[in-house]
Amino acid sequence: GQQLNQSPQSMFIQEGEDVSMNCTSSSIFNTWLWYKQDPGEGPVLLIALYKAGELTSNGRLTAQFGITRKDSFLNISASIPSDVGIYFCAGIDSGYALNFGKGTSLLVTP
Amino acid sequence: GAVVSQHPSRVICKSGTSVKIECRSLDFQATTMFWYRQFPKKSLMLMATSNEGSKATYEQGVEKDKFLINHASLTLSTLTVTSAHPEDSSFYICSARASRSYNEQFFGPGTRLTVL
């Protein structure tokens, strides 16, 4: 598999601010996923995207599957302290394995 | 739905011993299970892909005789770290996929292995 390019690597924001992170790859993926991982826990699926151009929301989270199928972004609106964690993008390849980004570490101050 | 469990959650063992980690899909049948390894502050690294009833497919650089994978049923896969050494200490996470038409993968809570 390949390692996806995920940015930013880390973010330090104040509660109430909006957050945006993105992922790019050199390969086309048919599915993009966004996960959140808390320390010492496994990743939890936040949003799954199946079609190029698809825009999907889950509460304060919004994610889009890029038209080129080589990128995706995740937005978090009105951040709260419990949004703290590491966010990973992942693309599913033809072998159904996940190719992960390096993660975006999010810190939210009250 | 789509709950994946792992056992144990953490294990400490002596160098040279073998450790078995179980991954179970609790409310769905998993055609495929995946095993990942994660180092501190790093992303997940795929170790192997496990399909029920067949041999696991290992990623390049992962020793199949060192990391034995058995996917005996549609709800259980096991990873055995044989003759563990301190460098095998890591966070091991499994994930499960329900079927080929459903691309979402659900992760277990992970197993923290410490080899003394």
XYZ file of C-alpha atoms in Angstrom:
226
model
C 0.000 0.000 0.000
C 0.928 3.628 -0.164
C 1.094 6.315 2.461
C -1.236 9.160 1.670
C -0.229 12.806 2.037
C -2.255 14.273 4.874
C -2.036 17.865 6.076
C -1.675 19.621 8.320
C 0.339 17.358 10.583
C -1.018 19.081 13.663
C -3.405 21.858 14.611
C -3.764 23.838 17.800
C -7.007 25.807 17.871
C -9.458 27.463 20.209
C -12.843 26.049 21.010
C -15.459 27.247 18.536
C -13.100 27.534 15.582
C -13.582 25.561 12.390
C -11.006 23.001 11.295
C -10.045 21.761 7.862
C -7.691 18.949 6.912
C -7.058 17.171 3.640
C -5.517 14.146 2.023
C -4.039 13.527 -1.391
C -2.761 10.429 -3.104
C -0.943 9.506 -6.274
C -3.462 6.732 -6.924
C -7.181 6.711 -7.510
C -9.325 5.276 -4.751
C -12.926 4.127 -4.974
C -13.616 4.787 -1.315
C -12.310 7.377 1.102
C -12.724 7.054 4.846
C -12.049 9.396 7.725
C -11.237 8.049 11.188
C -10.585 9.553 14.603
C -8.253 7.864 17.071
C -8.038 8.644 20.766
C -4.848 7.705 22.672
C -4.649 3.979 23.366
C -7.752 3.211 21.332
C -8.472 1.900 17.876
C -9.609 4.281 15.102
C -13.311 5.044 14.960
C -14.970 5.551 11.599
C -16.363 9.072 11.175
C -17.387 9.340 7.536
C -17.268 7.072 4.486
C -17.304 8.426 0.927
C -18.096 6.252 -2.079
C -18.501 8.520 -5.103
C -16.317 11.189 -6.671
C -17.696 14.592 -5.748
C -19.721 13.199 -2.857
C -20.194 15.556 0.066
C -21.291 13.905 3.305
C -21.986 15.290 6.759
C -22.034 13.661 10.177
C -23.078 16.240 12.740
C -20.439 18.959 12.798
C -18.224 16.974 10.433
C -18.308 17.340 6.663
C -16.162 15.424 4.217
C -15.856 15.427 0.455
C -14.547 12.901 -2.055
C -12.531 14.806 -4.643
C -13.586 14.820 -8.282
C -10.231 13.379 -9.349
C -10.680 10.551 -6.797
C -7.187 11.338 -5.562
C -8.089 13.627 -2.687
C -10.510 14.246 0.137
C -11.029 16.825 2.849
C -12.606 16.829 6.289
C -14.067 19.897 7.966
C -15.056 20.187 11.604
C -17.235 23.144 12.461
C -17.446 24.866 15.844
C -14.823 22.660 17.466
C -15.229 21.497 21.069
C -12.657 20.060 23.502
C -13.768 16.464 22.879
C -12.725 16.828 19.229
C -9.146 16.408 20.448
C -7.467 13.384 18.883
C -5.707 12.189 15.781
C -7.645 12.179 12.530
C -6.678 9.794 9.757
C -7.773 9.691 6.161
C -7.733 6.366 4.377
C -8.297 5.214 0.842
C -9.363 1.687 0.008
C -7.406 0.058 -2.780
C -8.383 -2.720 -5.157
C -7.291 -5.308 -2.568
C -9.699 -3.797 -0.022
C -6.804 -2.770 2.210
C -6.711 0.660 3.796
C -3.975 3.083 2.818
C -3.611 5.615 5.604
C -2.495 9.185 5.810
C 0.029 10.086 8.502
C -2.643 11.676 10.620
C -3.565 15.154 11.808
C -3.214 15.755 15.510
C -5.881 18.165 16.744
C -5.650 20.054 20.025
C -8.544 22.247 21.138
C -8.220 24.734 23.971
C -11.295 25.831 25.913
C -23.688 -2.349 14.951
C -20.276 -3.205 13.452
C -18.448 -3.798 16.716
C -14.999 -5.359 16.728
C -13.368 -6.551 19.919
C -9.784 -7.446 20.701
C -8.362 -9.478 23.525
C -6.286 -8.883 25.484
C -6.252 -5.093 25.601
C -2.713 -5.133 26.921
C -0.128 -7.803 27.586
C 3.329 -7.840 29.070
C 5.514 -10.845 28.371
C 9.078 -12.005 28.662
C 11.384 -12.110 25.683
C 11.180 -15.440 23.875
C 7.574 -16.210 24.712
C 4.669 -16.270 22.260
C 1.608 -14.076 22.547
C -1.800 -14.614 20.935
C -4.130 -11.720 20.185
C -7.761 -12.337 19.271
C -9.917 -10.181 17.029
C -13.661 -10.774 16.925
C -16.466 -9.206 14.947
C -19.347 -9.199 17.413
C -22.405 -8.402 15.329
C -21.432 -9.169 11.756
C -19.557 -11.745 9.760
C -16.183 -10.554 8.561
C -15.105 -11.832 5.184
C -11.772 -10.163 5.621
C -9.813 -9.060 8.651
C -6.713 -6.935 8.645
C -3.887 -6.660 11.154
C -2.069 -3.370 11.692
C 0.825 -2.254 13.804
C 1.150 1.271 15.130
C 4.168 2.925 16.686
C 3.785 5.958 18.982
C 2.590 9.039 17.129
C 2.696 7.188 13.836
C 0.104 6.009 11.388
C -1.151 2.448 11.151
C 1.016 0.054 9.164
C -0.725 -2.861 7.494
C 0.894 -6.163 8.417
C -1.347 -8.714 6.759
C -4.731 -9.379 5.214
C -6.648 -12.383 6.444
C -9.482 -14.036 4.551
C -11.589 -16.663 6.279
C -10.494 -20.169 5.441
C -7.381 -19.220 3.494
C -3.799 -18.238 4.179
C -3.079 -14.679 5.149
C -1.384 -12.311 2.735
C 1.542 -10.541 4.345
C 2.884 -7.131 3.450
C 6.460 -6.795 2.310
C 8.886 -6.917 5.191
C 6.523 -8.684 7.579
C 7.773 -12.133 8.612
C 4.959 -14.669 8.259
C 6.719 -17.161 10.548
C 7.053 -14.474 13.197
C 3.484 -13.192 13.010
C 1.156 -16.163 12.604
C -2.363 -15.346 11.514
C -5.315 -17.711 11.680
C -8.763 -16.724 10.412
C -10.682 -19.836 11.380
C -14.194 -18.434 11.257
C -16.110 -15.467 9.917
C -16.005 -13.804 13.325
C -12.544 -14.603 14.632
C -8.977 -13.955 13.550
C -5.921 -14.455 15.720
C -2.431 -12.997 15.528
C 0.329 -14.880 17.320
C 3.623 -13.115 17.875
C 6.100 -15.964 18.167
C 9.312 -15.750 20.178
C 8.616 -12.141 20.983
C 11.471 -9.683 21.434
C 11.496 -6.123 22.811
C 11.416 -4.679 19.287
C 8.035 -6.377 18.806
C 6.578 -4.112 21.477
C 3.894 -2.069 19.786
C 0.193 -1.336 19.492
C -1.508 -4.005 17.374
C -4.906 -3.229 15.883
C -7.231 -5.393 13.851
C -10.027 -4.331 11.545
C -12.855 -6.229 9.927
C -14.756 -5.780 6.683
C -18.231 -7.213 6.315
C -18.316 -8.118 2.631
C -16.832 -7.203 -0.709
C -19.723 -4.908 -1.478
C -19.376 -2.974 1.742
C -16.103 -1.136 1.900
C -16.188 0.226 5.408
C -13.703 -1.234 7.848
C -14.252 -1.254 11.570
C -11.392 -1.344 13.992
C -10.881 -3.125 17.254
C -9.702 -1.181 20.309
C -6.134 -2.395 19.901
C -3.728 -4.488 21.971
C -0.714 -2.942 23.652
C 2.128 -5.491 23.652
C 5.171 -4.909 25.826
C 8.012 -7.404 25.629
C 10.513 -7.222 28.461
